[in-house]
Amino acid sequence: MVELSKERVLEELKRIAAPDGRGNIVSAGLVSDIIIDGAAVTFALSADPSRIKTMEQLQGVVEKAVRGIPGVTRATVALTAERGPSRGGSASAAPAGARQTGIPGIKHLVAVASGKGGVGKSTTAINLALGLKALGLKVAVLDADVYGPSMPKLFGLTGRPLASDKAGKRMKPMSRFGVEVSSIGFLVDEDTPMIWRGPMVMSALTQLLREVDWSDADIMIIDMPPGTGDAQLTLAQQTPLSGAVIVSTPQDLALIDARKGLAMFRKVSVPVLGIVENMSYFVCSKCGERHDIFGHGGAKAEAERLDVPFLGEVPLDIDVRIRSDSGEPIVATAPESRHAAIYKDIARQVWAAVEGGNLARPAPKISFE
Ligand code: ADP
C-alpha cells in the first residue's frame, strides 16, 4: 500500500479548482497545514464568509476527494473564515502591526469593548449609537463580535444585505432607526459552525469595514468581540479607532477583566474614552427603592483610580432587556425614559471626547425624578 503523506494529499487537492476560478485550491492558498494521524487526515479550508454556501459545497467535494485516497479512512475538513494569502483583488487585512487608514466618509470609529462576555457590551453599543443619533449625528454600527453577532437581533433586522455592484463584491449596509448597520450575522447562518482564528477575525472585519458601501457618518460604533485575546488586540491595533468605551458590571471579576481591556487599548495607543458601569443597580418598580445587588460603584472608583473618565451607570432594568432582546432598543423606542436619558448622556460625553464638544445640537438636560 502507498504510504500516506502530505504530498499525496496535496497532489489530490491540486486537482480541485478554487471557487474564484483562479487555479486550484492549493495554489490559491486556501488549504492550511495538513495533519496526518495514522489514516486520518485533517486540515482547514479558508472560506470567505460572504460565500459560505459555495464554500460548504466545496468542503463536501474536498472531503470526498481526500477520503478517496488509498489509505485514508477519515477526512476532516474544517471551514475557517480566513482569506487565502494569494487571494488578492478585494480588501485584505493589513500586515500585522500596521494601522489601517481611515474609512472614507466616516469621521470617527469608536470601539465598545468588554473584558468578558455577558456584561451588556452589545446593549450598550446599540443604545450608545442611538443616543448619538438622537444628538443629531449621522451614525453607523459595525458588529465586529464575530463569535456571537447580536446586532441583527438587537436591531430587529433579518435577511441578507443587498449587493451594491454587479460582481457581488460589495454590499449595502442594512438600516433601522436611521442607523446603518453591518454584521457578520447577516452573512452567516446562526447555525453555521465557523472556527475563527485571530487573523480571520481581522479579515472578516476588514471586509465589513471596507466592502460595505457605508454612507457618510460622523461616528461609527464598533461592537468588539468580548475579551482581550490576540484577535481583539489585532483589531484594536489595525482599526483606525478614535477611541474605545469599556463596559463593565460592578462585580469585581468583571472589573479585573475591564482593567485588561484598558491595558489592551493603552498598549496600542487607542484612547480609552471611559468606562460604563452596566447593570449598576436595580430600582424596584413596586417600591421605588434602589438595590445595589452587585455592589454598585466599583467601576466608578476603579475609573478614578485608573484615571479614565467614568461615563455613567446604567441600572439593571427588565425593560432594557425585553426591548433589547426583541429588537426594539430602549433609546429608539422609549426615548423619554430614564434609561434613554442615561444613554444619551453617555453618548454626549463620547462625542465630546472624540470631537472636542462640537455637538450638532445642544445636549438634552437630564433630570431624575
Ligand atoms: P454582551 O454583549 O456583553 O455579551 P449583551 O448586551 O448581549 O451583553 O447583554 C447580555 C444580556 O443582558 C442580554 O439579554 C441583555 O438584554 C441584558 N442586559 C444588558 N444590559 C442590561 C441592563 N442594563 N438591564 C437589564 N438587562 C440588560
Tab-separated table of C-alpha atoms and ligand atoms in Angstrom:
chain	number	residue	atom	x	y	z
A	1	MET	CA	0.000	0.000	0.000
A	2	VAL	CA	1.203	3.519	-0.817
A	3	GLU	CA	2.210	5.359	2.324
A	4	LEU	CA	0.035	8.288	3.192
A	5	SER	CA	1.882	11.590	3.011
A	6	LYS	CA	1.085	15.280	2.912
A	7	GLU	CA	2.409	15.350	-0.636
A	8	ARG	CA	-0.032	12.665	-1.661
A	9	VAL	CA	-2.944	14.609	-0.149
A	10	LEU	CA	-1.748	17.857	-1.758
A	11	GLU	CA	-1.472	16.132	-5.101
A	12	GLU	CA	-5.150	15.191	-4.832
A	13	LEU	CA	-6.189	18.659	-3.636
A	14	LYS	CA	-4.405	20.330	-6.561
A	15	ARG	CA	-6.972	18.744	-8.853
A	16	ILE	CA	-9.759	20.790	-7.250
A	17	ALA	CA	-10.433	24.222	-8.717
A	18	ALA	CA	-10.543	27.288	-6.466
A	19	PRO	CA	-14.003	28.871	-6.263
A	20	ASP	CA	-12.977	32.136	-7.898
A	21	GLY	CA	-11.645	30.277	-10.936
A	22	ARG	CA	-8.041	31.170	-10.141
A	23	GLY	CA	-6.098	27.940	-10.258
A	24	ASN	CA	-6.616	25.193	-7.735
A	25	ILE	CA	-7.393	25.342	-4.026
A	26	VAL	CA	-3.757	24.703	-3.117
A	27	SER	CA	-2.256	27.334	-5.421
A	28	ALA	CA	-4.959	29.787	-4.290
A	29	GLY	CA	-3.674	29.351	-0.753
A	30	LEU	CA	-6.951	28.054	0.657
A	31	VAL	CA	-5.532	24.909	2.283
A	32	SER	CA	-3.968	25.046	5.744
A	33	ASP	CA	-1.221	22.794	7.012
A	34	ILE	CA	-2.266	19.155	6.626
A	35	ILE	CA	-2.216	16.938	9.682
A	36	ILE	CA	-1.961	13.203	9.154
A	37	ASP	CA	-2.626	10.948	12.102
A	38	GLY	CA	-2.478	7.320	11.015
A	39	ALA	CA	-5.238	7.046	8.424
A	40	ALA	CA	-6.966	10.275	9.452
A	41	VAL	CA	-6.388	13.489	7.522
A	42	THR	CA	-7.325	16.877	8.965
A	43	PHE	CA	-6.900	20.365	7.594
A	44	ALA	CA	-8.719	23.660	7.239
A	45	LEU	CA	-10.058	25.328	4.154
A	46	SER	CA	-10.179	29.126	4.151
A	47	ALA	CA	-13.655	30.408	3.473
A	48	ASP	CA	-14.930	33.787	2.515
A	49	PRO	CA	-17.805	34.374	4.995
A	50	SER	CA	-19.910	36.066	2.315
A	51	ARG	CA	-19.750	32.970	0.120
A	52	ILE	CA	-20.414	30.398	2.749
A	53	LYS	CA	-22.810	28.268	0.640
A	54	THR	CA	-20.221	27.815	-2.117
A	55	MET	CA	-17.609	27.017	0.496
A	56	GLU	CA	-19.798	24.418	2.168
A	57	GLN	CA	-20.267	22.694	-1.175
A	58	LEU	CA	-16.548	22.836	-1.773
A	59	GLN	CA	-15.924	21.410	1.694
A	60	GLY	CA	-18.034	18.357	0.754
A	61	VAL	CA	-16.169	17.895	-2.539
A	62	VAL	CA	-12.789	18.194	-0.832
A	63	GLU	CA	-13.650	15.741	1.930
A	64	LYS	CA	-14.874	13.225	-0.597
A	65	ALA	CA	-11.710	13.587	-2.681
A	66	VAL	CA	-9.460	13.057	0.349
A	67	ARG	CA	-11.465	10.062	1.509
A	68	GLY	CA	-10.900	8.578	-1.947
A	69	ILE	CA	-7.112	8.492	-1.445
A	70	PRO	CA	-5.992	4.921	-0.752
A	71	GLY	CA	-5.106	4.517	2.933
A	72	VAL	CA	-7.366	7.323	4.175
A	73	THR	CA	-10.191	6.242	6.471
A	74	ARG	CA	-11.181	9.622	7.820
A	75	ALA	CA	-11.013	13.131	6.360
A	76	THR	CA	-11.955	16.184	8.367
A	77	VAL	CA	-12.026	19.486	6.543
A	78	ALA	CA	-12.923	22.499	8.678
A	79	LEU	CA	-14.070	25.740	7.117
A	80	THR	CA	-12.306	28.750	8.520
A	81	ALA	CA	-13.121	32.317	7.718
A	82	GLU	CA	-9.726	33.364	6.510
A	83	ARG	CA	-8.738	34.580	3.133
A	84	GLY	CA	-6.020	32.622	1.444
A	85	PRO	CA	-2.754	34.511	1.252
A	86	SER	CA	-2.725	34.593	-2.526
A	87	ARG	CA	-6.330	35.732	-2.911
A	88	GLY	CA	-5.960	39.325	-3.916
A	89	GLY	CA	-8.343	41.682	-5.652
A	90	SER	CA	-10.537	42.833	-2.820
A	91	ALA	CA	-9.665	44.176	0.592
A	92	SER	CA	-7.410	42.128	2.783
A	93	ALA	CA	-6.086	42.558	6.278
A	94	ALA	CA	-3.178	44.900	6.738
A	95	PRO	CA	0.144	43.386	7.708
A	96	ALA	CA	0.461	42.733	11.420
A	97	GLY	CA	1.307	45.831	13.350
A	98	ALA	CA	0.184	48.242	10.665
A	99	ARG	CA	-2.627	50.609	11.493
A	100	GLN	CA	-5.059	50.874	8.636
A	101	THR	CA	-6.085	54.085	7.007
A	102	GLY	CA	-9.464	55.614	7.820
A	103	ILE	CA	-12.757	54.692	6.221
A	104	PRO	CA	-13.688	57.303	3.617
A	105	GLY	CA	-16.669	59.368	4.761
A	106	ILE	CA	-16.580	58.118	8.349
A	107	LYS	CA	-15.202	60.643	10.749
A	108	HIS	CA	-14.718	58.667	13.938
A	109	LEU	CA	-14.583	54.967	14.733
A	110	VAL	CA	-15.271	54.151	18.369
A	111	ALA	CA	-14.981	50.622	19.768
A	112	VAL	CA	-17.229	49.331	22.535
A	113	ALA	CA	-15.343	46.617	24.366
A	114	SER	CA	-15.546	44.443	27.451
A	115	GLY	CA	-13.138	42.184	29.235
A	116	LYS	CA	-15.621	39.319	29.119
A	117	GLY	CA	-18.962	38.350	27.594
A	118	GLY	CA	-22.408	38.935	29.002
A	119	VAL	CA	-21.780	42.306	30.652
A	120	GLY	CA	-24.076	44.178	28.270
A	121	LYS	CA	-21.489	45.355	25.746
A	122	SER	CA	-23.798	44.976	22.738
A	123	THR	CA	-26.753	46.532	24.552
A	124	THR	CA	-24.525	49.479	25.428
A	125	ALA	CA	-23.186	49.688	21.867
A	126	ILE	CA	-26.610	49.907	20.213
A	127	ASN	CA	-28.050	52.335	22.750
A	128	LEU	CA	-24.934	54.482	22.597
A	129	ALA	CA	-25.283	54.544	18.793
A	130	LEU	CA	-28.950	55.520	19.082
A	131	GLY	CA	-28.052	58.125	21.703
A	132	LEU	CA	-25.559	59.657	19.275
A	133	LYS	CA	-28.241	59.609	16.594
A	134	ALA	CA	-30.606	61.387	19.000
A	135	LEU	CA	-27.982	64.129	19.350
A	136	GLY	CA	-28.402	64.803	15.645
A	137	LEU	CA	-25.363	62.890	14.414
A	138	LYS	CA	-25.079	60.516	11.473
A	139	VAL	CA	-24.305	57.122	12.944
A	140	ALA	CA	-23.250	53.672	11.748
A	141	VAL	CA	-22.819	50.441	13.678
A	142	LEU	CA	-20.378	47.694	12.825
A	143	ASP	CA	-20.884	44.400	14.609
A	144	ALA	CA	-17.374	43.004	14.984
A	145	ASP	CA	-18.441	40.449	17.590
A	146	VAL	CA	-17.904	37.603	15.168
A	147	TYR	CA	-18.122	34.983	17.925
A	148	GLY	CA	-21.669	35.999	18.796
A	149	PRO	CA	-23.002	38.692	16.476
A	150	SER	CA	-26.043	40.206	18.192
A	151	MET	CA	-26.715	43.360	16.171
A	152	PRO	CA	-29.186	41.665	13.777
A	153	LYS	CA	-31.275	40.690	16.816
A	154	LEU	CA	-30.844	43.970	18.680
A	155	PHE	CA	-31.781	45.978	15.587
A	156	GLY	CA	-34.603	43.563	14.780
A	157	LEU	CA	-33.157	43.020	11.309
A	158	THR	CA	-33.340	39.807	9.314
A	159	GLY	CA	-32.421	38.844	5.768
A	160	ARG	CA	-29.262	39.377	3.809
A	161	PRO	CA	-27.632	42.631	2.778
A	162	LEU	CA	-28.061	43.596	-0.877
A	163	ALA	CA	-25.096	43.559	-3.207
A	164	SER	CA	-24.215	47.011	-4.426
A	165	ASP	CA	-22.259	46.031	-7.520
A	166	LYS	CA	-22.785	43.524	-10.297
A	167	ALA	CA	-19.879	41.333	-9.260
A	168	GLY	CA	-21.446	40.923	-5.820
A	169	LYS	CA	-18.203	42.020	-4.183
A	170	ARG	CA	-19.634	44.999	-2.340
A	171	MET	CA	-22.627	45.134	-0.028
A	172	LYS	CA	-25.087	47.734	1.117
A	173	PRO	CA	-25.439	48.167	4.853
A	174	MET	CA	-28.791	47.374	6.455
A	175	SER	CA	-30.576	50.218	8.192
A	176	ARG	CA	-33.081	50.785	11.002
A	177	PHE	CA	-33.868	53.684	13.352
A	178	GLY	CA	-31.910	55.854	10.921
A	179	VAL	CA	-28.679	53.994	11.714
A	180	GLU	CA	-26.733	51.937	9.190
A	181	VAL	CA	-25.516	48.576	10.403
A	182	SER	CA	-23.426	45.697	9.142
A	183	SER	CA	-22.788	42.411	10.874
A	184	ILE	CA	-21.241	39.055	10.111
A	185	GLY	CA	-24.606	37.818	11.418
A	186	PHE	CA	-26.187	38.964	8.138
A	187	LEU	CA	-23.768	36.829	6.146
A	188	VAL	CA	-23.503	33.604	8.062
A	189	ASP	CA	-26.419	31.485	9.267
A	190	GLU	CA	-26.595	31.348	13.033
A	191	ASP	CA	-26.195	27.580	12.994
A	192	THR	CA	-23.246	27.512	10.578
A	193	PRO	CA	-20.272	26.460	12.647
A	194	MET	CA	-17.331	28.748	11.997
A	195	ILE	CA	-13.917	28.444	13.504
A	196	TRP	CA	-12.245	31.798	13.931
A	197	ARG	CA	-8.530	32.176	14.379
A	198	GLY	CA	-7.029	35.567	15.198
A	199	PRO	CA	-6.198	36.770	11.686
A	200	MET	CA	-9.566	35.660	10.348
A	201	VAL	CA	-11.436	37.913	12.704
A	202	MET	CA	-9.469	40.783	11.264
A	203	SER	CA	-10.106	39.825	7.669
A	204	ALA	CA	-13.854	39.425	8.282
A	205	LEU	CA	-13.882	42.804	9.964
A	206	THR	CA	-11.874	44.370	7.169
A	207	GLN	CA	-14.483	43.100	4.760
A	208	LEU	CA	-17.338	44.598	6.784
A	209	LEU	CA	-15.477	47.876	7.124
A	210	ARG	CA	-14.245	48.300	3.597
A	211	GLU	CA	-16.505	46.263	1.327
A	212	VAL	CA	-19.731	47.740	2.636
A	213	ASP	CA	-20.950	50.927	0.959
A	214	TRP	CA	-21.412	52.970	4.108
A	215	SER	CA	-22.951	56.417	3.790
A	216	ASP	CA	-21.022	59.293	5.309
A	217	ALA	CA	-21.176	59.171	9.095
A	218	ASP	CA	-19.998	61.324	11.967
A	219	ILE	CA	-19.315	58.270	14.042
A	220	MET	CA	-19.251	54.501	13.677
A	221	ILE	CA	-19.734	52.374	16.784
A	222	ILE	CA	-17.901	49.059	16.641
A	223	ASP	CA	-19.220	46.268	18.848
A	224	MET	CA	-15.996	44.392	19.615
A	225	PRO	CA	-15.696	40.681	20.349
A	226	PRO	CA	-15.600	40.257	24.162
A	227	GLY	CA	-12.273	39.635	25.828
A	228	THR	CA	-8.717	40.753	25.366
A	229	GLY	CA	-7.112	37.972	23.370
A	230	ASP	CA	-4.980	38.211	20.251
A	231	ALA	CA	-7.936	38.749	17.932
A	232	GLN	CA	-9.136	41.709	19.976
A	233	LEU	CA	-5.655	43.152	20.236
A	234	THR	CA	-5.117	42.930	16.478
A	235	LEU	CA	-8.485	44.504	15.906
A	236	ALA	CA	-7.746	47.359	18.278
A	237	GLN	CA	-4.392	47.845	16.618
A	238	GLN	CA	-5.387	47.615	12.971
A	239	THR	CA	-8.640	49.541	13.013
A	240	PRO	CA	-8.257	53.312	12.856
A	241	LEU	CA	-10.067	53.938	16.148
A	242	SER	CA	-10.649	57.389	17.617
A	243	GLY	CA	-11.184	55.739	20.977
A	244	ALA	CA	-12.741	52.948	22.982
A	245	VAL	CA	-15.512	52.659	25.559
A	246	ILE	CA	-15.206	49.859	28.107
A	247	VAL	CA	-18.318	48.253	29.550
A	248	SER	CA	-18.145	46.527	32.901
A	249	THR	CA	-20.538	45.236	35.524
A	250	PRO	CA	-19.828	46.204	39.115
A	251	GLN	CA	-18.627	42.743	40.058
A	252	ASP	CA	-15.008	42.596	40.927
A	253	LEU	CA	-14.233	39.896	38.413
A	254	ALA	CA	-15.656	41.929	35.566
A	255	LEU	CA	-13.552	44.832	36.750
A	256	ILE	CA	-10.405	42.785	36.639
A	257	ASP	CA	-11.350	41.964	33.052
A	258	ALA	CA	-12.136	45.604	32.387
A	259	ARG	CA	-8.634	46.529	33.555
A	260	LYS	CA	-7.258	44.092	30.990
A	261	GLY	CA	-9.354	45.834	28.343
A	262	LEU	CA	-7.949	49.152	29.387
A	263	ALA	CA	-4.401	47.843	29.276
A	264	MET	CA	-5.015	46.396	25.827
A	265	PHE	CA	-6.123	49.715	24.314
A	266	ARG	CA	-3.331	51.582	26.048
A	267	LYS	CA	-0.833	49.111	24.642
A	268	VAL	CA	-1.883	50.027	21.102
A	269	SER	CA	-2.264	53.748	21.916
A	270	VAL	CA	-6.026	53.927	21.427
A	271	PRO	CA	-7.502	56.485	23.847
A	272	VAL	CA	-9.942	54.996	26.331
A	273	LEU	CA	-12.872	57.408	26.318
A	274	GLY	CA	-14.244	55.984	29.524
A	275	ILE	CA	-15.914	53.173	31.424
A	276	VAL	CA	-19.654	52.469	31.540
A	277	GLU	CA	-20.935	50.559	34.529
A	278	ASN	CA	-23.788	48.381	33.300
A	279	MET	CA	-26.332	46.580	35.499
A	280	SER	CA	-25.123	49.053	38.058
A	281	TYR	CA	-28.073	48.965	40.442
A	282	PHE	CA	-31.689	47.914	40.435
A	283	VAL	CA	-34.652	50.154	41.166
A	284	CYS	CA	-37.650	48.172	42.373
A	285	SER	CA	-40.606	49.052	40.166
A	286	LYS	CA	-43.019	48.419	43.067
A	287	CYS	CA	-41.380	50.201	45.998
A	288	GLY	CA	-39.089	52.540	44.040
A	289	GLU	CA	-36.228	51.559	46.302
A	290	ARG	CA	-32.739	51.255	44.890
A	291	HIS	CA	-30.901	47.962	45.386
A	292	ASP	CA	-27.180	47.682	44.793
A	293	ILE	CA	-27.315	43.991	44.029
A	294	PHE	CA	-23.861	43.688	42.535
A	295	GLY	CA	-22.159	46.020	44.955
A	296	HIS	CA	-22.570	49.155	42.905
A	297	GLY	CA	-19.925	51.833	42.436
A	298	GLY	CA	-16.929	49.620	41.746
A	299	ALA	CA	-16.488	50.826	38.198
A	300	LYS	CA	-16.584	54.483	39.206
A	301	ALA	CA	-13.951	54.045	41.908
A	302	GLU	CA	-11.889	51.975	39.526
A	303	ALA	CA	-12.167	54.579	36.768
A	304	GLU	CA	-10.902	57.244	39.154
A	305	ARG	CA	-8.063	55.056	40.281
A	306	LEU	CA	-7.066	54.335	36.696
A	307	ASP	CA	-7.539	57.937	35.638
A	308	VAL	CA	-10.141	57.149	32.973
A	309	PRO	CA	-13.393	59.107	32.634
A	310	PHE	CA	-16.433	57.454	34.184
A	311	LEU	CA	-19.210	57.754	31.604
A	312	GLY	CA	-22.198	56.619	33.604
A	313	GLU	CA	-24.144	53.951	35.415
A	314	VAL	CA	-26.858	52.021	33.625
A	315	PRO	CA	-29.238	50.306	36.040
A	316	LEU	CA	-30.391	46.751	35.647
A	317	ASP	CA	-33.828	47.028	34.178
A	318	ILE	CA	-36.220	44.469	32.811
A	319	ASP	CA	-37.418	46.959	30.187
A	320	VAL	CA	-33.883	47.344	28.833
A	321	ARG	CA	-33.607	43.594	28.490
A	322	ILE	CA	-37.024	42.982	26.943
A	323	ARG	CA	-36.666	45.800	24.442
A	324	SER	CA	-33.078	44.858	23.620
A	325	ASP	CA	-33.829	41.223	23.071
A	326	SER	CA	-36.889	41.923	20.917
A	327	GLY	CA	-35.131	44.317	18.531
A	328	GLU	CA	-36.729	47.451	19.997
A	329	PRO	CA	-33.787	49.171	21.748
A	330	ILE	CA	-34.819	51.489	24.548
A	331	VAL	CA	-33.253	54.710	23.254
A	332	ALA	CA	-35.195	54.397	19.978
A	333	THR	CA	-38.465	53.062	21.333
A	334	ALA	CA	-38.725	54.801	24.727
A	335	PRO	CA	-36.720	57.970	24.080
A	336	GLU	CA	-38.250	59.758	27.060
A	337	SER	CA	-37.343	57.024	29.542
A	338	ARG	CA	-34.826	57.467	32.310
A	339	HIS	CA	-32.622	54.855	30.651
A	340	ALA	CA	-32.649	56.655	27.330
A	341	ALA	CA	-31.537	59.806	29.161
A	342	ILE	CA	-28.601	57.917	30.675
A	343	TYR	CA	-27.513	56.519	27.310
A	344	LYS	CA	-27.850	59.932	25.671
A	345	ASP	CA	-25.703	61.421	28.399
A	346	ILE	CA	-23.063	58.764	27.761
A	347	ALA	CA	-23.351	59.496	24.019
A	348	ARG	CA	-22.837	63.210	24.618
A	349	GLN	CA	-19.670	62.536	26.600
A	350	VAL	CA	-18.338	60.139	23.971
A	351	TRP	CA	-18.942	62.647	21.197
A	352	ALA	CA	-17.394	65.417	23.253
A	353	ALA	CA	-14.347	63.258	23.857
A	354	VAL	CA	-13.758	62.451	20.184
A	355	GLU	CA	-14.801	65.767	18.775
A	356	GLY	CA	-13.962	68.266	21.443
A	357	GLY	CA	-17.585	69.063	22.233
A	358	ASN	CA	-18.792	70.109	18.769
A	359	LEU	CA	-22.321	68.809	19.087
A	360	ALA	CA	-24.738	69.243	16.224
A	361	ARG	CA	-27.353	70.233	18.789
A	362	PRO	CA	-27.067	71.103	22.454
A	363	ALA	CA	-27.292	68.043	24.670
A	364	PRO	CA	-30.643	67.500	26.366
A	365	LYS	CA	-30.986	68.313	30.037
A	366	ILE	CA	-31.101	65.215	32.174
A	367	SER	CA	-33.359	65.171	35.170
A	368	PHE	CA	-34.114	62.387	37.619
A	369	GLU	CA	-37.341	62.119	39.478
B	1	ADP	P1	-22.583	41.262	25.817
B	1	ADP	O1	-22.607	41.980	24.516
B	1	ADP	O2	-21.626	41.853	26.808
B	1	ADP	O3	-22.451	39.787	25.710
B	1	ADP	P2	-25.434	41.813	25.895
B	1	ADP	O4	-25.537	43.250	25.548
B	1	ADP	O5	-25.763	40.814	24.839
B	1	ADP	O6	-24.008	41.508	26.512
B	1	ADP	O7	-26.306	41.593	27.194
B	1	ADP	C1	-26.448	40.326	27.796
B	1	ADP	C2	-27.890	40.201	28.305
B	1	ADP	O8	-28.113	41.144	29.347
B	1	ADP	C3	-28.952	40.496	27.244
B	1	ADP	O9	-30.053	39.644	27.424
B	1	ADP	C4	-29.331	41.945	27.522
B	1	ADP	O10	-30.666	42.247	27.122
B	1	ADP	C5	-29.195	42.007	29.026
B	1	ADP	N1	-28.857	43.356	29.530
B	1	ADP	C6	-27.817	44.136	29.163
B	1	ADP	N2	-27.818	45.302	29.853
B	1	ADP	C7	-28.901	45.259	30.672
B	1	ADP	C8	-29.467	46.164	31.655
B	1	ADP	N3	-28.893	47.335	31.932
B	1	ADP	N4	-30.597	45.756	32.289
B	1	ADP	C9	-31.161	44.562	32.026
B	1	ADP	N5	-30.689	43.675	31.144
B	1	ADP	C10	-29.557	44.011	30.465
